[in-house]
C-alpha cells in the first residue's frame, strides 16, 4: 500500500487578491458581432440548412436528403428459411 501526503503550499496574500477587470473595446475586422453569433446558433429550417450545405460543398440538394424508401421498406422474413 502506498500513502501520499501533499501539504498545501503557502503563497503570499498579495497574490490571492482578484485581478482587476480590464475591458477593451476593439473595432477590429476579426471581431464577431452579437448578431453574427445569435444567427449562428439560431435554429434553422431543414431546407435552409440543405441549401447552405449544397452551396458550401458544391453538390446537388439530393445528396443531403435521406432516402425515405429505405425507412418505409417492409422487412419481411421469408416463409421458408432456405430462401
mmCIF file of N, CA and C in Angstrom:
data_model
loop_
_atom_site.group_PDB
_atom_site.id
_atom_site.type_symbol
_atom_site.label_atom_id
_atom_site.label_comp_id
_atom_site.label_asym_id
_atom_site.label_seq_id
_atom_site.Cartn_x
_atom_site.Cartn_y
_atom_site.Cartn_z
ATOM 1 N N UNK A 1 0.846 -1.162 0.000
ATOM 2 C CA UNK A 1 0.000 0.000 0.000
ATOM 3 C C UNK A 1 0.900 1.235 0.000
ATOM 4 N N UNK A 2 0.475 2.229 -0.803
ATOM 5 C CA UNK A 2 1.229 3.468 -0.906
ATOM 6 C C UNK A 2 0.346 4.603 -0.406
ATOM 7 N N UNK A 3 0.898 5.390 0.487
ATOM 8 C CA UNK A 3 0.169 6.534 1.020
ATOM 9 C C UNK A 3 0.971 7.778 0.685
ATOM 10 N N UNK A 4 0.312 8.767 0.092
ATOM 11 C CA UNK A 4 0.982 10.016 -0.280
ATOM 12 C C UNK A 4 0.360 11.170 0.495
ATOM 13 N N UNK A 5 1.190 12.078 0.934
ATOM 14 C CA UNK A 5 0.722 13.257 1.639
ATOM 15 C C UNK A 5 1.224 14.479 0.894
ATOM 16 N N UNK A 6 0.301 15.347 0.502
ATOM 17 C CA UNK A 6 0.656 16.557 -0.231
ATOM 18 C C UNK A 6 0.221 17.764 0.595
ATOM 19 N N UNK A 7 1.139 18.375 1.327
ATOM 20 C CA UNK A 7 0.757 19.544 2.127
ATOM 21 C C UNK A 7 0.448 20.738 1.220
ATOM 22 N N UNK A 8 -0.434 21.601 1.697
ATOM 23 C CA UNK A 8 -0.778 22.787 0.918
ATOM 24 C C UNK A 8 0.418 23.724 0.863
ATOM 25 N N UNK A 9 0.649 24.270 -0.319
ATOM 26 C CA UNK A 9 1.770 25.192 -0.486
ATOM 27 C C UNK A 9 1.337 26.583 -0.037
ATOM 28 N N UNK A 10 2.226 27.252 0.661
ATOM 29 C CA UNK A 10 1.945 28.593 1.158
ATOM 30 C C UNK A 10 2.300 29.617 0.082
ATOM 31 N N UNK A 11 1.423 30.602 -0.086
ATOM 32 C CA UNK A 11 1.731 31.695 -1.007
ATOM 33 C C UNK A 11 1.280 32.999 -0.366
ATOM 34 N N UNK A 12 1.910 34.120 -0.724
ATOM 35 C CA UNK A 12 1.611 35.410 -0.086
ATOM 36 C C UNK A 12 0.185 35.885 -0.378
ATOM 37 N N UNK A 13 -0.335 36.658 0.547
ATOM 38 C CA UNK A 13 -1.697 37.168 0.430
ATOM 39 C C UNK A 13 -1.852 38.080 -0.783
ATOM 40 N N UNK A 14 -0.827 38.831 -1.126
ATOM 41 C CA UNK A 14 -0.946 39.787 -2.235
ATOM 42 C C UNK A 14 -1.222 39.080 -3.560
ATOM 43 N N UNK A 15 -0.862 37.819 -3.661
ATOM 44 C CA UNK A 15 -1.141 37.072 -4.886
ATOM 45 C C UNK A 15 -2.539 36.451 -4.877
ATOM 46 N N UNK A 16 -3.219 36.484 -3.758
ATOM 47 C CA UNK A 16 -4.550 35.895 -3.674
ATOM 48 C C UNK A 16 -5.662 36.898 -3.976
ATOM 49 N N UNK A 17 -5.326 38.156 -4.161
ATOM 50 C CA UNK A 17 -6.335 39.159 -4.467
ATOM 51 C C UNK A 17 -6.835 38.984 -5.905
ATOM 52 N N UNK A 18 -8.097 39.309 -6.167
ATOM 53 C CA UNK A 18 -8.610 39.160 -7.533
ATOM 54 C C UNK A 18 -7.984 40.181 -8.476
ATOM 55 N N UNK A 19 -7.879 39.802 -9.716
ATOM 56 C CA UNK A 19 -7.329 40.697 -10.726
ATOM 57 C C UNK A 19 -8.374 41.726 -11.125
ATOM 58 N N UNK A 20 -7.911 42.913 -11.451
ATOM 59 C CA UNK A 20 -8.853 43.947 -11.877
ATOM 60 C C UNK A 20 -9.306 43.647 -13.308
ATOM 61 N N UNK A 21 -10.588 43.905 -13.556
ATOM 62 C CA UNK A 21 -11.130 43.640 -14.888
ATOM 63 C C UNK A 21 -10.804 44.795 -15.810
ATOM 64 N N UNK A 22 -10.208 44.469 -16.927
ATOM 65 C CA UNK A 22 -9.893 45.465 -17.931
ATOM 66 C C UNK A 22 -10.684 45.101 -19.179
ATOM 67 N N UNK A 23 -11.550 46.008 -19.603
ATOM 68 C CA UNK A 23 -12.385 45.753 -20.773
ATOM 69 C C UNK A 23 -11.844 46.569 -21.933
ATOM 70 N N UNK A 24 -11.505 45.872 -23.014
ATOM 71 C CA UNK A 24 -11.007 46.539 -24.214
ATOM 72 C C UNK A 24 -12.078 46.457 -25.291
ATOM 73 N N UNK A 25 -12.446 47.580 -25.840
ATOM 74 C CA UNK A 25 -13.408 47.618 -26.938
ATOM 75 C C UNK A 25 -12.612 47.715 -28.233
ATOM 76 N N UNK A 26 -12.631 46.654 -28.998
ATOM 77 C CA UNK A 26 -11.913 46.645 -30.266
ATOM 78 C C UNK A 26 -12.904 46.748 -31.415
ATOM 79 N N UNK A 27 -12.560 47.528 -32.384
ATOM 80 C CA UNK A 27 -13.361 47.618 -33.598
ATOM 81 C C UNK A 27 -12.616 46.921 -34.726
ATOM 82 N N UNK A 28 -12.086 45.793 -34.413
ATOM 83 C CA UNK A 28 -11.286 45.046 -35.365
ATOM 84 C C UNK A 28 -12.177 44.351 -36.386
ATOM 85 N N UNK A 29 -11.602 44.034 -37.523
ATOM 86 C CA UNK A 29 -12.317 43.298 -38.563
ATOM 87 C C UNK A 29 -12.580 41.873 -38.100
ATOM 88 N N UNK A 30 -11.722 41.334 -37.265
ATOM 89 C CA UNK A 30 -11.842 39.959 -36.818
ATOM 90 C C UNK A 30 -12.858 39.783 -35.695
ATOM 91 N N UNK A 31 -13.365 40.858 -35.171
ATOM 92 C CA UNK A 31 -14.321 40.770 -34.068
ATOM 93 C C UNK A 31 -15.665 40.279 -34.587
ATOM 94 N N UNK A 32 -16.246 39.327 -33.877
ATOM 95 C CA UNK A 32 -17.547 38.793 -34.249
ATOM 96 C C UNK A 32 -18.612 39.570 -33.493
ATOM 97 N N UNK A 33 -19.586 40.075 -34.209
ATOM 98 C CA UNK A 33 -20.649 40.849 -33.585
ATOM 99 C C UNK A 33 -21.674 39.962 -32.910
ATOM 100 N N UNK A 34 -22.493 40.587 -32.078
ATOM 101 C CA UNK A 34 -23.526 39.837 -31.361
ATOM 102 C C UNK A 34 -24.561 39.261 -32.312
ATOM 103 N N UNK A 35 -24.884 39.984 -33.367
ATOM 104 C CA UNK A 35 -25.870 39.491 -34.328
ATOM 105 C C UNK A 35 -25.346 38.263 -35.063
ATOM 106 N N UNK A 36 -24.075 38.258 -35.395
ATOM 107 C CA UNK A 36 -23.497 37.104 -36.087
ATOM 108 C C UNK A 36 -23.531 35.868 -35.208
ATOM 109 N N UNK A 37 -23.235 36.029 -33.940
ATOM 110 C CA UNK A 37 -23.236 34.897 -33.014
ATOM 111 C C UNK A 37 -24.656 34.375 -32.829
ATOM 112 N N UNK A 38 -25.606 35.270 -32.665
ATOM 113 C CA UNK A 38 -27.000 34.853 -32.491
ATOM 114 C C UNK A 38 -27.511 34.149 -33.739
ATOM 115 N N UNK A 39 -27.088 34.613 -34.903
ATOM 116 C CA UNK A 39 -27.522 33.998 -36.156
ATOM 117 C C UNK A 39 -26.942 32.601 -36.326
ATOM 118 N N UNK A 40 -25.739 32.386 -35.822
ATOM 119 C CA UNK A 40 -25.102 31.074 -35.949
ATOM 120 C C UNK A 40 -25.822 30.022 -35.114
ATOM 121 N N UNK A 41 -26.309 30.389 -33.939
ATOM 122 C CA UNK A 41 -26.922 29.423 -33.040
ATOM 123 C C UNK A 41 -28.445 29.384 -33.150
ATOM 124 N N UNK A 42 -28.998 30.156 -34.059
ATOM 125 C CA UNK A 42 -30.439 30.160 -34.250
ATOM 126 C C UNK A 42 -30.862 28.878 -34.967
ATOM 127 N N UNK A 43 -31.985 28.318 -34.564
ATOM 128 C CA UNK A 43 -32.496 27.095 -35.186
ATOM 129 C C UNK A 43 -32.956 27.418 -36.600
ATOM 130 N N UNK A 44 -32.400 26.694 -37.579
ATOM 131 C CA UNK A 44 -32.751 26.924 -38.973
ATOM 132 C C UNK A 44 -33.679 25.829 -39.463
ATOM 133 N N UNK A 45 -34.440 26.155 -40.475
ATOM 134 C CA UNK A 45 -35.319 25.165 -41.077
ATOM 135 C C UNK A 45 -34.491 24.216 -41.928
ATOM 136 N N UNK A 46 -35.022 23.021 -42.126
ATOM 137 C CA UNK A 46 -34.255 21.968 -42.793
ATOM 138 C C UNK A 46 -33.875 22.352 -44.219
ATOM 139 N N UNK A 47 -34.788 22.962 -44.963
ATOM 140 C CA UNK A 47 -34.468 23.295 -46.346
ATOM 141 C C UNK A 47 -33.407 24.387 -46.433
ATOM 142 N N UNK A 48 -33.353 25.274 -45.422
ATOM 143 C CA UNK A 48 -32.314 26.304 -45.413
ATOM 144 C C UNK A 48 -30.943 25.691 -45.137
ATOM 145 N N UNK A 49 -30.905 24.701 -44.248
ATOM 146 C CA UNK A 49 -29.647 24.021 -43.934
ATOM 147 C C UNK A 49 -29.148 23.268 -45.161
ATOM 148 N N UNK A 50 -30.057 22.584 -45.850
ATOM 149 C CA UNK A 50 -29.675 21.818 -47.040
ATOM 150 C C UNK A 50 -29.186 22.750 -48.135
ATOM 151 N N UNK A 51 -29.839 23.884 -48.301
ATOM 152 C CA UNK A 51 -29.407 24.854 -49.302
ATOM 153 C C UNK A 51 -28.016 25.386 -48.977
ATOM 154 N N UNK A 52 -27.771 25.648 -47.705
ATOM 155 C CA UNK A 52 -26.457 26.137 -47.276
ATOM 156 C C UNK A 52 -25.372 25.080 -47.503
ATOM 157 N N UNK A 53 -25.700 23.824 -47.214
ATOM 158 C CA UNK A 53 -24.736 22.742 -47.418
ATOM 159 C C UNK A 53 -24.419 22.531 -48.893
ATOM 160 N N UNK A 54 -25.421 22.660 -49.755
ATOM 161 C CA UNK A 54 -25.166 22.485 -51.186
ATOM 162 C C UNK A 54 -24.247 23.579 -51.709
ATOM 163 N N UNK A 55 -24.410 24.788 -51.206
ATOM 164 C CA UNK A 55 -23.545 25.884 -51.645
ATOM 165 C C UNK A 55 -22.121 25.722 -51.111
ATOM 166 N N UNK A 56 -21.995 25.209 -49.897
ATOM 167 C CA UNK A 56 -20.662 25.027 -49.312
ATOM 168 C C UNK A 56 -19.875 23.917 -49.995
ATOM 169 N N UNK A 57 -20.559 22.832 -50.345
ATOM 170 C CA UNK A 57 -19.855 21.655 -50.866
ATOM 171 C C UNK A 57 -19.963 21.501 -52.372
ATOM 172 N N UNK A 58 -20.658 22.421 -53.036
ATOM 173 C CA UNK A 58 -20.838 22.372 -54.490
ATOM 174 C C UNK A 58 -21.441 21.042 -54.940
ATOM 175 N N UNK A 59 -22.465 20.597 -54.256
ATOM 176 C CA UNK A 59 -23.162 19.369 -54.622
ATOM 177 C C UNK A 59 -24.631 19.688 -54.872
ATOM 178 N N UNK A 60 -25.367 18.685 -55.311
ATOM 179 C CA UNK A 60 -26.795 18.878 -55.526
ATOM 180 C C UNK A 60 -27.538 18.715 -54.205
ATOM 181 N N UNK A 61 -28.776 19.146 -54.215
ATOM 182 C CA UNK A 61 -29.570 19.050 -52.990
ATOM 183 C C UNK A 61 -29.929 17.614 -52.669
ATOM 184 N N UNK A 62 -29.915 16.752 -53.673
ATOM 185 C CA UNK A 62 -30.309 15.363 -53.464
ATOM 186 C C UNK A 62 -29.314 14.614 -52.583
ATOM 187 N N UNK A 63 -28.113 15.099 -52.517
ATOM 188 C CA UNK A 63 -27.093 14.470 -51.681
ATOM 189 C C UNK A 63 -27.463 14.563 -50.200
ATOM 190 N N UNK A 64 -28.200 15.590 -49.815
ATOM 191 C CA UNK A 64 -28.473 15.855 -48.405
ATOM 192 C C UNK A 64 -29.838 15.370 -47.945
ATOM 193 N N UNK A 65 -30.653 14.853 -48.851
ATOM 194 C CA UNK A 65 -31.941 14.286 -48.469
ATOM 195 C C UNK A 65 -31.779 12.792 -48.260
ATOM 196 N N UNK A 66 -32.207 12.261 -47.136
ATOM 197 C CA UNK A 66 -32.114 10.814 -46.933
ATOM 198 C C UNK A 66 -33.154 10.094 -47.789
ATOM 199 N N UNK A 67 -32.866 8.853 -48.111
ATOM 200 C CA UNK A 67 -33.799 8.059 -48.911
ATOM 201 C C UNK A 67 -34.863 7.489 -47.991
ATOM 202 N N UNK A 68 -36.059 8.023 -48.091
ATOM 203 C CA UNK A 68 -37.125 7.596 -47.185
ATOM 204 C C UNK A 68 -37.666 6.224 -47.551
ATOM 205 N N UNK A 69 -37.453 5.786 -48.795
ATOM 206 C CA UNK A 69 -37.987 4.478 -49.174
ATOM 207 C C UNK A 69 -37.295 3.355 -48.413
ATOM 208 N N UNK A 70 -36.056 3.573 -48.001
ATOM 209 C CA UNK A 70 -35.364 2.554 -47.209
ATOM 210 C C UNK A 70 -35.977 2.439 -45.815
ATOM 211 N N UNK A 71 -36.433 3.541 -45.273
ATOM 212 C CA UNK A 71 -37.053 3.512 -43.952
ATOM 213 C C UNK A 71 -38.438 2.874 -44.007
ATOM 214 N N UNK A 72 -39.151 3.128 -45.100
ATOM 215 C CA UNK A 72 -40.517 2.632 -45.236
ATOM 216 C C UNK A 72 -40.578 1.181 -45.696
ATOM 217 N N UNK A 73 -39.467 0.652 -46.198
ATOM 218 C CA UNK A 73 -39.473 -0.705 -46.732
ATOM 219 C C UNK A 73 -39.823 -1.701 -45.635
ATOM 220 N N UNK A 74 -40.675 -2.609 -45.981
ATOM 221 C CA UNK A 74 -41.141 -3.601 -45.026
ATOM 222 C C UNK A 74 -40.103 -4.712 -44.920
ATOM 223 N N UNK A 75 -39.685 -5.024 -43.728
ATOM 224 C CA UNK A 75 -38.685 -6.062 -43.507
ATOM 225 C C UNK A 75 -39.419 -7.365 -43.189
ATOM 226 N N UNK A 76 -39.730 -8.112 -44.224
ATOM 227 C CA UNK A 76 -40.473 -9.359 -44.037
ATOM 228 C C UNK A 76 -39.515 -10.539 -44.030
ATOM 229 N N UNK A 77 -39.812 -11.485 -43.200
ATOM 230 C CA UNK A 77 -38.997 -12.697 -43.151
ATOM 231 C C UNK A 77 -39.532 -13.678 -44.193
ATOM 232 N N UNK A 78 -38.654 -14.417 -44.848
ATOM 233 C CA UNK A 78 -39.123 -15.372 -45.853
ATOM 234 C C UNK A 78 -39.918 -16.496 -45.192
ATOM 235 N N UNK A 79 -40.892 -17.027 -45.953
ATOM 236 C CA UNK A 79 -41.717 -18.091 -45.396
ATOM 237 C C UNK A 79 -40.953 -19.407 -45.285
ATOM 238 N N UNK A 80 -39.859 -19.535 -46.047
ATOM 239 C CA UNK A 80 -39.008 -20.726 -45.947
ATOM 240 C C UNK A 80 -37.599 -20.274 -45.580
ATOM 241 N N UNK A 81 -36.966 -20.893 -44.612
ATOM 242 C CA UNK A 81 -35.666 -20.419 -44.114
ATOM 243 C C UNK A 81 -34.532 -20.551 -45.126
ATOM 244 N N UNK A 82 -34.643 -21.395 -46.125
ATOM 245 C CA UNK A 82 -33.543 -21.602 -47.058
ATOM 246 C C UNK A 82 -33.568 -20.602 -48.205
ATOM 247 N N UNK A 83 -34.492 -19.668 -48.234
ATOM 248 C CA UNK A 83 -34.536 -18.670 -49.297
ATOM 249 C C UNK A 83 -33.686 -17.477 -48.965
#
